[in-house]
Amino acid sequence: MLPIDAAVAALQTADESRAGYSRSAFKHWTAGDNPTDGCNTRQEVLIAEATIAPEVGPRCAITGGTWFSYYDEVTVEGARGLDIDHMVPLAEAWDSK
């Protein structure tokens, strides 16, 4: 096991390149754990992670609900105020591969 400073120093670096990147090459939301309930993966995560449960309507339409962001310690009301799909934007991940 290397000390952290030695491990960081050993990392390879290179220029970023977006060559070959296409957003359409990355699959978007899947049908979720139960493809018959109308909820995609994003909706399932929102339902599971809510601190106050949202209403779940037909075709898994989510209204109301409250979520807490551990990253910036902010409480968010309403699912539209949340981005949960990527910790790192796909293009940035591609550039940094």
CSV table of N, CA, C and O in Angstrom, one decimal:
chain,number,residue,atom,x,y,z
A,1,MET,N,0.8,-1.2,0.0
A,1,MET,CA,0.0,0.0,0.0
A,1,MET,C,0.9,1.2,0.0
A,1,MET,O,1.8,1.3,0.8
A,2,LEU,N,0.6,2.2,-0.9
A,2,LEU,CA,1.4,3.4,-1.0
A,2,LEU,C,0.8,4.5,-0.1
A,2,LEU,O,-0.4,4.6,0.0
A,3,PRO,N,1.6,5.4,0.4
A,3,PRO,CA,1.1,6.6,1.1
A,3,PRO,C,0.4,7.4,0.0
A,3,PRO,O,0.7,7.4,-1.2
A,4,ILE,N,-0.6,8.2,0.5
A,4,ILE,CA,-1.4,9.0,-0.5
A,4,ILE,C,-0.6,9.9,-1.4
A,4,ILE,O,-0.9,9.9,-2.6
A,5,ASP,N,0.4,10.5,-0.9
A,5,ASP,CA,1.2,11.4,-1.8
A,5,ASP,C,1.9,10.6,-2.8
A,5,ASP,O,2.0,11.1,-4.0
A,6,ALA,N,2.4,9.4,-2.5
A,6,ALA,CA,3.1,8.6,-3.5
A,6,ALA,C,2.0,8.1,-4.6
A,6,ALA,O,2.3,8.0,-5.7
A,7,ALA,N,0.8,7.7,-4.1
A,7,ALA,CA,-0.2,7.2,-5.0
A,7,ALA,C,-0.6,8.3,-6.0
A,7,ALA,O,-0.8,8.0,-7.2
A,8,VAL,N,-0.8,9.5,-5.5
A,8,VAL,CA,-1.2,10.6,-6.3
A,8,VAL,C,-0.1,10.9,-7.3
A,8,VAL,O,-0.3,11.1,-8.5
A,9,ALA,N,1.1,10.9,-6.9
A,9,ALA,CA,2.3,11.2,-7.8
A,9,ALA,C,2.4,10.1,-8.9
A,9,ALA,O,2.9,10.4,-10.0
A,10,ALA,N,1.9,8.9,-8.6
A,10,ALA,CA,2.0,7.8,-9.6
A,10,ALA,C,0.9,7.9,-10.6
A,10,ALA,O,1.0,7.1,-11.6
A,11,LEU,N,-0.1,8.7,-10.5
A,11,LEU,CA,-1.2,8.8,-11.4
A,11,LEU,C,-0.7,9.3,-12.8
A,11,LEU,O,0.1,10.2,-12.8
A,12,GLN,N,-1.1,8.7,-13.8
A,12,GLN,CA,-0.8,9.1,-15.2
A,12,GLN,C,-1.7,10.3,-15.5
A,12,GLN,O,-2.8,10.3,-15.2
A,13,THR,N,-1.1,11.2,-16.3
A,13,THR,CA,-1.9,12.4,-16.8
A,13,THR,C,-1.8,12.4,-18.3
A,13,THR,O,-0.9,11.9,-18.9
A,14,ALA,N,-2.9,13.0,-18.9
A,14,ALA,CA,-2.9,13.1,-20.3
A,14,ALA,C,-3.9,14.2,-20.7
A,14,ALA,O,-4.7,14.6,-19.9
A,15,ASP,N,-3.7,14.7,-21.9
A,15,ASP,CA,-4.7,15.8,-22.3
A,15,ASP,C,-6.0,15.1,-22.5
A,15,ASP,O,-6.2,14.0,-22.9
A,16,GLU,N,-7.1,15.9,-22.2
A,16,GLU,CA,-8.5,15.4,-22.5
A,16,GLU,C,-8.8,15.4,-23.9
A,16,GLU,O,-8.2,16.2,-24.7
A,17,SER,N,-9.6,14.5,-24.4
A,17,SER,CA,-10.1,14.5,-25.8
A,17,SER,C,-11.5,14.1,-25.8
A,17,SER,O,-11.9,13.1,-25.2
A,18,ARG,N,-12.3,14.8,-26.6
A,18,ARG,CA,-13.7,14.5,-26.8
A,18,ARG,C,-13.9,13.7,-28.1
A,18,ARG,O,-15.0,13.3,-28.5
A,19,ALA,N,-12.8,13.3,-28.8
A,19,ALA,CA,-12.9,12.6,-30.0
A,19,ALA,C,-13.7,11.3,-29.8
A,19,ALA,O,-13.4,10.5,-28.9
A,20,GLY,N,-14.7,11.1,-30.7
A,20,GLY,CA,-15.5,9.8,-30.6
A,20,GLY,C,-16.6,9.9,-29.7
A,20,GLY,O,-17.5,9.0,-29.6
A,21,TYR,N,-16.8,11.0,-28.9
A,21,TYR,CA,-17.9,11.1,-27.9
A,21,TYR,C,-19.2,11.4,-28.7
A,21,TYR,O,-19.3,12.2,-29.6
A,22,SER,N,-20.3,10.7,-28.2
A,22,SER,CA,-21.6,10.9,-28.7
A,22,SER,C,-22.6,10.6,-27.6
A,22,SER,O,-22.6,9.5,-27.1
A,23,ARG,N,-23.3,11.6,-27.2
A,23,ARG,CA,-24.3,11.4,-26.1
A,23,ARG,C,-25.2,10.2,-26.3
A,23,ARG,O,-25.6,9.5,-25.4
A,24,SER,N,-25.6,10.1,-27.6
A,24,SER,CA,-26.6,9.0,-27.9
A,24,SER,C,-26.0,7.6,-27.8
A,24,SER,O,-26.7,6.6,-27.7
A,25,ALA,N,-24.7,7.5,-27.6
A,25,ALA,CA,-24.0,6.2,-27.3
A,25,ALA,C,-24.3,5.7,-25.9
A,25,ALA,O,-24.1,4.5,-25.6
A,26,PHE,N,-24.8,6.6,-25.0
A,26,PHE,CA,-25.1,6.2,-23.7
A,26,PHE,C,-26.6,6.0,-23.4
A,26,PHE,O,-27.3,6.9,-23.7
A,27,LYS,N,-26.9,4.9,-23.0
A,27,LYS,CA,-28.3,4.6,-22.7
A,27,LYS,C,-28.8,5.5,-21.6
A,27,LYS,O,-28.1,5.8,-20.6
A,28,HIS,N,-30.1,5.9,-21.7
A,28,HIS,CA,-30.7,6.8,-20.7
A,28,HIS,C,-31.4,5.9,-19.7
A,28,HIS,O,-30.9,4.8,-19.4
A,29,TRP,N,-32.4,6.4,-19.1
A,29,TRP,CA,-33.1,5.7,-18.0
A,29,TRP,C,-33.7,4.3,-18.5
A,29,TRP,O,-34.2,4.2,-19.6
A,30,THR,N,-33.5,3.3,-17.6
A,30,THR,CA,-34.0,2.0,-17.9
A,30,THR,C,-35.4,1.9,-17.4
A,30,THR,O,-35.9,2.8,-16.7
A,31,ALA,N,-36.1,0.8,-17.6
A,31,ALA,CA,-37.4,0.6,-17.1
A,31,ALA,C,-37.5,0.3,-15.6
A,31,ALA,O,-38.6,0.1,-15.1
A,32,GLY,N,-36.4,0.3,-15.0
A,32,GLY,CA,-36.4,0.1,-13.5
A,32,GLY,C,-36.5,-1.4,-13.1
A,32,GLY,O,-36.5,-2.3,-14.0
A,33,ASP,N,-36.6,-1.6,-11.8
A,33,ASP,CA,-36.7,-3.0,-11.3
A,33,ASP,C,-37.9,-3.7,-11.8
A,33,ASP,O,-37.9,-4.9,-11.9
A,34,ASN,N,-39.1,-3.0,-11.9
A,34,ASN,CA,-40.3,-3.6,-12.3
A,34,ASN,C,-40.8,-2.9,-13.6
A,34,ASN,O,-41.5,-1.9,-13.5
A,35,PRO,N,-40.5,-3.4,-14.7
A,35,PRO,CA,-40.9,-2.7,-16.0
A,35,PRO,C,-42.4,-2.6,-16.2
A,35,PRO,O,-42.8,-1.8,-17.0
A,36,THR,N,-43.2,-3.2,-15.4
A,36,THR,CA,-44.6,-3.1,-15.6
A,36,THR,C,-45.3,-2.0,-14.7
A,36,THR,O,-46.4,-1.7,-14.9
A,37,ASP,N,-44.5,-1.4,-13.8
A,37,ASP,CA,-45.1,-0.4,-12.9
A,37,ASP,C,-45.1,1.0,-13.5
A,37,ASP,O,-45.6,1.9,-12.9
A,38,GLY,N,-44.4,1.2,-14.6
A,38,GLY,CA,-44.3,2.5,-15.3
A,38,GLY,C,-43.3,3.4,-14.7
A,38,GLY,O,-43.1,4.5,-15.2
A,39,CYS,N,-42.5,3.0,-13.7
A,39,CYS,CA,-41.5,3.8,-13.1
A,39,CYS,C,-40.1,3.5,-13.7
A,39,CYS,O,-39.7,2.3,-13.8
A,40,ASN,N,-39.4,4.5,-14.2
A,40,ASN,CA,-38.1,4.3,-14.7
A,40,ASN,C,-37.1,4.4,-13.5
A,40,ASN,O,-37.5,4.6,-12.4
A,41,THR,N,-35.8,4.1,-13.8
A,41,THR,CA,-34.8,4.1,-12.7
A,41,THR,C,-34.8,5.4,-11.9
A,41,THR,O,-34.7,5.4,-10.7
A,42,ARG,N,-34.8,6.6,-12.6
A,42,ARG,CA,-34.8,7.9,-11.9
A,42,ARG,C,-36.0,8.0,-11.0
A,42,ARG,O,-35.8,8.4,-9.8
A,43,GLN,N,-37.1,7.6,-11.4
A,43,GLN,CA,-38.3,7.7,-10.5
A,43,GLN,C,-38.2,6.8,-9.3
A,43,GLN,O,-38.5,7.1,-8.2
A,44,GLU,N,-37.7,5.6,-9.6
A,44,GLU,CA,-37.5,4.6,-8.4
A,44,GLU,C,-36.5,5.2,-7.4
A,44,GLU,O,-36.7,5.1,-6.2
A,45,VAL,N,-35.4,5.8,-7.9
A,45,VAL,CA,-34.4,6.4,-7.0
A,45,VAL,C,-35.1,7.6,-6.2
A,45,VAL,O,-34.9,7.7,-5.0
A,46,LEU,N,-35.9,8.4,-6.9
A,46,LEU,CA,-36.5,9.5,-6.2
A,46,LEU,C,-37.5,9.0,-5.1
A,46,LEU,O,-37.5,9.5,-4.0
A,47,ILE,N,-38.2,8.0,-5.4
A,47,ILE,CA,-39.2,7.4,-4.4
A,47,ILE,C,-38.4,6.9,-3.2
A,47,ILE,O,-38.7,7.1,-2.1
A,48,ALA,N,-37.4,6.1,-3.5
A,48,ALA,CA,-36.6,5.5,-2.4
A,48,ALA,C,-35.8,6.5,-1.6
A,48,ALA,O,-35.7,6.2,-0.4
A,49,GLU,N,-35.4,7.6,-2.1
A,49,GLU,CA,-34.5,8.5,-1.4
A,49,GLU,C,-35.2,9.7,-0.8
A,49,GLU,O,-34.6,10.5,-0.1
A,50,ALA,N,-36.5,9.8,-1.0
A,50,ALA,CA,-37.3,10.9,-0.4
A,50,ALA,C,-37.3,10.9,1.1
A,50,ALA,O,-37.4,9.9,1.7
A,51,THR,N,-37.1,12.1,1.7
A,51,THR,CA,-37.2,12.2,3.1
A,51,THR,C,-38.7,12.4,3.5
A,51,THR,O,-39.1,12.0,4.6
A,52,ILE,N,-39.5,13.0,2.6
A,52,ILE,CA,-41.0,13.0,2.7
A,52,ILE,C,-41.4,12.4,1.4
A,52,ILE,O,-41.1,13.0,0.3
A,53,ALA,N,-42.2,11.3,1.5
A,53,ALA,CA,-42.5,10.6,0.2
A,53,ALA,C,-43.4,11.5,-0.7
A,53,ALA,O,-44.3,12.2,-0.3
A,54,PRO,N,-43.1,11.4,-2.0
A,54,PRO,CA,-43.9,12.0,-3.0
A,54,PRO,C,-45.2,11.2,-3.3
A,54,PRO,O,-45.3,10.1,-2.9
A,55,GLU,N,-46.2,11.9,-3.9
A,55,GLU,CA,-47.3,11.2,-4.4
A,55,GLU,C,-46.9,10.5,-5.7
A,55,GLU,O,-46.2,11.1,-6.5
A,56,VAL,N,-47.3,9.3,-5.9
A,56,VAL,CA,-47.0,8.6,-7.2
A,56,VAL,C,-48.3,8.3,-7.9
A,56,VAL,O,-49.1,7.5,-7.4
A,57,GLY,N,-48.4,9.0,-9.0
A,57,GLY,CA,-49.7,8.8,-9.8
A,57,GLY,C,-49.5,7.9,-10.9
A,57,GLY,O,-48.6,7.1,-11.1
A,58,PRO,N,-50.5,7.9,-11.8
A,58,PRO,CA,-50.5,7.0,-13.0
A,58,PRO,C,-49.2,7.2,-13.8
A,58,PRO,O,-48.7,8.3,-13.9
A,59,ARG,N,-48.7,6.1,-14.4
A,59,ARG,CA,-47.5,6.1,-15.2
A,59,ARG,C,-46.3,6.7,-14.3
A,59,ARG,O,-45.4,7.2,-14.9
A,60,CYS,N,-46.4,6.5,-13.0
A,60,CYS,CA,-45.4,6.9,-12.1
A,60,CYS,C,-45.1,8.4,-12.1
A,60,CYS,O,-43.9,8.8,-11.8
A,61,ALA,N,-46.1,9.2,-12.3
A,61,ALA,CA,-45.9,10.7,-12.2
A,61,ALA,C,-45.7,11.0,-10.8
A,61,ALA,O,-46.5,10.6,-9.9
A,62,ILE,N,-44.6,11.7,-10.5
A,62,ILE,CA,-44.2,12.0,-9.1
A,62,ILE,C,-44.5,13.5,-8.9
A,62,ILE,O,-44.1,14.4,-9.6
A,63,THR,N,-45.3,13.8,-7.8
A,63,THR,CA,-45.6,15.1,-7.4
A,63,THR,C,-45.3,15.2,-5.9
A,63,THR,O,-45.4,14.3,-5.1
A,64,GLY,N,-44.9,16.5,-5.5
A,64,GLY,CA,-44.6,16.7,-4.1
A,64,GLY,C,-43.3,16.0,-3.7
A,64,GLY,O,-42.5,15.7,-4.5
A,65,GLY,N,-43.2,15.7,-2.4
A,65,GLY,CA,-42.0,15.0,-1.9
A,65,GLY,C,-40.9,16.0,-1.5
A,65,GLY,O,-40.9,17.2,-2.0
A,66,THR,N,-40.0,15.5,-0.7
A,66,THR,CA,-38.9,16.3,-0.2
A,66,THR,C,-37.7,15.4,-0.2
A,66,THR,O,-37.8,14.3,0.2
A,67,TRP,N,-36.5,16.0,-0.6
A,67,TRP,CA,-35.3,15.3,-0.6
A,67,TRP,C,-34.2,16.1,0.1
A,67,TRP,O,-34.3,17.4,0.0
A,68,PHE,N,-33.2,15.5,0.7
A,68,PHE,CA,-32.1,16.2,1.3
A,68,PHE,C,-30.8,15.9,0.5
A,68,PHE,O,-30.5,14.7,0.3
A,69,SER,N,-30.1,16.9,0.1
A,69,SER,CA,-28.8,16.8,-0.6
A,69,SER,C,-27.7,16.8,0.4
A,69,SER,O,-27.4,17.8,1.1
A,70,TYR,N,-27.0,15.6,0.5
A,70,TYR,CA,-25.9,15.5,1.4
A,70,TYR,C,-24.7,16.3,0.9
A,70,TYR,O,-23.8,16.6,1.7
A,71,TYR,N,-24.7,16.6,-0.3
A,71,TYR,CA,-23.5,17.3,-0.9
A,71,TYR,C,-23.4,18.7,-0.5
A,71,TYR,O,-22.4,19.2,-0.3
A,72,ASP,N,-24.6,19.4,-0.5
A,72,ASP,CA,-24.6,20.8,-0.2
A,72,ASP,C,-25.5,21.1,1.0
A,72,ASP,O,-25.7,22.3,1.3
A,73,GLU,N,-26.0,20.1,1.7
A,73,GLU,CA,-26.9,20.2,2.8
A,73,GLU,C,-28.1,21.1,2.6
A,73,GLU,O,-28.4,22.0,3.4
A,74,VAL,N,-28.8,20.9,1.5
A,74,VAL,CA,-29.9,21.6,1.1
A,74,VAL,C,-31.1,20.7,1.0
A,74,VAL,O,-31.0,19.6,0.5
A,75,THR,N,-32.3,21.1,1.5
A,75,THR,CA,-33.5,20.4,1.3
A,75,THR,C,-34.2,20.8,0.1
A,75,THR,O,-34.3,22.0,-0.2
A,76,VAL,N,-34.6,19.9,-0.8
A,76,VAL,CA,-35.2,20.2,-2.1
A,76,VAL,C,-36.7,19.7,-2.0
A,76,VAL,O,-36.9,18.5,-1.7
A,77,GLU,N,-37.6,20.6,-2.4
A,77,GLU,CA,-39.0,20.2,-2.5
A,77,GLU,C,-39.4,20.1,-4.0
A,77,GLU,O,-39.1,21.0,-4.8
A,78,GLY,N,-39.9,18.9,-4.4
A,78,GLY,CA,-40.3,18.7,-5.7
A,78,GLY,C,-39.2,18.1,-6.5
A,78,GLY,O,-38.0,18.6,-6.5
A,79,ALA,N,-39.5,17.0,-7.2
A,79,ALA,CA,-38.5,16.2,-7.9
A,79,ALA,C,-37.8,17.0,-9.1
A,79,ALA,O,-36.7,16.7,-9.4
A,80,ARG,N,-38.5,17.9,-9.6
A,80,ARG,CA,-37.9,18.7,-10.8
A,80,ARG,C,-36.7,19.5,-10.4
A,80,ARG,O,-35.9,19.9,-11.2
A,81,GLY,N,-36.5,19.7,-9.1
A,81,GLY,CA,-35.4,20.4,-8.6
A,81,GLY,C,-34.1,19.6,-8.4
A,81,GLY,O,-33.1,20.1,-7.9
A,82,LEU,N,-34.2,18.3,-8.8
A,82,LEU,CA,-33.1,17.4,-8.6
A,82,LEU,C,-32.5,16.8,-9.9
A,82,LEU,O,-33.2,16.5,-10.8
A,83,ASP,N,-31.2,16.8,-9.9
A,83,ASP,CA,-30.5,16.1,-11.0
A,83,ASP,C,-29.8,14.9,-10.3
A,83,ASP,O,-29.0,15.0,-9.4
A,84,ILE,N,-30.2,13.7,-10.7
A,84,ILE,CA,-29.7,12.5,-10.0
A,84,ILE,C,-29.0,11.5,-11.0
A,84,ILE,O,-28.5,10.5,-10.6
A,85,ASP,N,-28.9,11.9,-12.3
A,85,ASP,CA,-28.5,11.0,-13.2
A,85,ASP,C,-27.0,10.7,-13.3
A,85,ASP,O,-26.5,9.6,-13.5
A,86,HIS,N,-26.2,11.7,-13.0
A,86,HIS,CA,-24.7,11.6,-13.2
A,86,HIS,C,-24.0,12.3,-12.1
A,86,HIS,O,-24.3,13.5,-11.9
A,87,MET,N,-23.0,11.7,-11.5
A,87,MET,CA,-22.1,12.4,-10.5
A,87,MET,C,-21.1,13.2,-11.3
A,87,MET,O,-20.7,14.3,-10.9
A,88,VAL,N,-20.8,12.8,-12.5
A,88,VAL,CA,-19.9,13.5,-13.4
A,88,VAL,C,-20.6,13.5,-14.8
A,88,VAL,O,-21.0,12.4,-15.2
A,89,PRO,N,-20.7,14.6,-15.4
A,89,PRO,CA,-21.3,14.7,-16.7
A,89,PRO,C,-20.6,13.7,-17.7
A,89,PRO,O,-19.4,13.5,-17.6
A,90,LEU,N,-21.4,13.0,-18.5
A,90,LEU,CA,-20.9,12.0,-19.4
A,90,LEU,C,-19.8,12.5,-20.3
A,90,LEU,O,-18.7,11.9,-20.5
A,91,ALA,N,-19.9,13.7,-20.8
A,91,ALA,CA,-18.9,14.3,-21.7
A,91,ALA,C,-17.6,14.5,-20.9
A,91,ALA,O,-16.5,14.2,-21.4
A,92,GLU,N,-17.7,14.9,-19.7
A,92,GLU,CA,-16.4,15.1,-18.9
A,92,GLU,C,-15.8,13.7,-18.6
A,92,GLU,O,-14.6,13.6,-18.6
A,93,ALA,N,-16.6,12.8,-18.3
A,93,ALA,CA,-16.1,11.4,-18.0
A,93,ALA,C,-15.4,10.9,-19.3
A,93,ALA,O,-14.3,10.3,-19.2
A,94,TRP,N,-16.0,11.1,-20.4
A,94,TRP,CA,-15.4,10.7,-21.7
A,94,TRP,C,-14.1,11.4,-21.9
A,94,TRP,O,-13.0,10.8,-22.3
A,95,ASP,N,-14.1,12.7,-21.7
A,95,ASP,CA,-12.8,13.5,-22.0
A,95,ASP,C,-11.7,13.0,-21.1
A,95,ASP,O,-10.5,13.1,-21.4
A,96,SER,N,-12.0,12.6,-19.9
A,96,SER,CA,-11.0,12.2,-18.9
A,96,SER,C,-10.7,10.8,-18.8
A,96,SER,O,-9.9,10.4,-17.9
A,97,LYS,N,-11.1,10.0,-19.8
A,97,LYS,CA,-10.9,8.5,-19.7
A,97,LYS,C,-9.4,8.2,-19.8
A,97,LYS,O,-8.6,8.9,-20.2
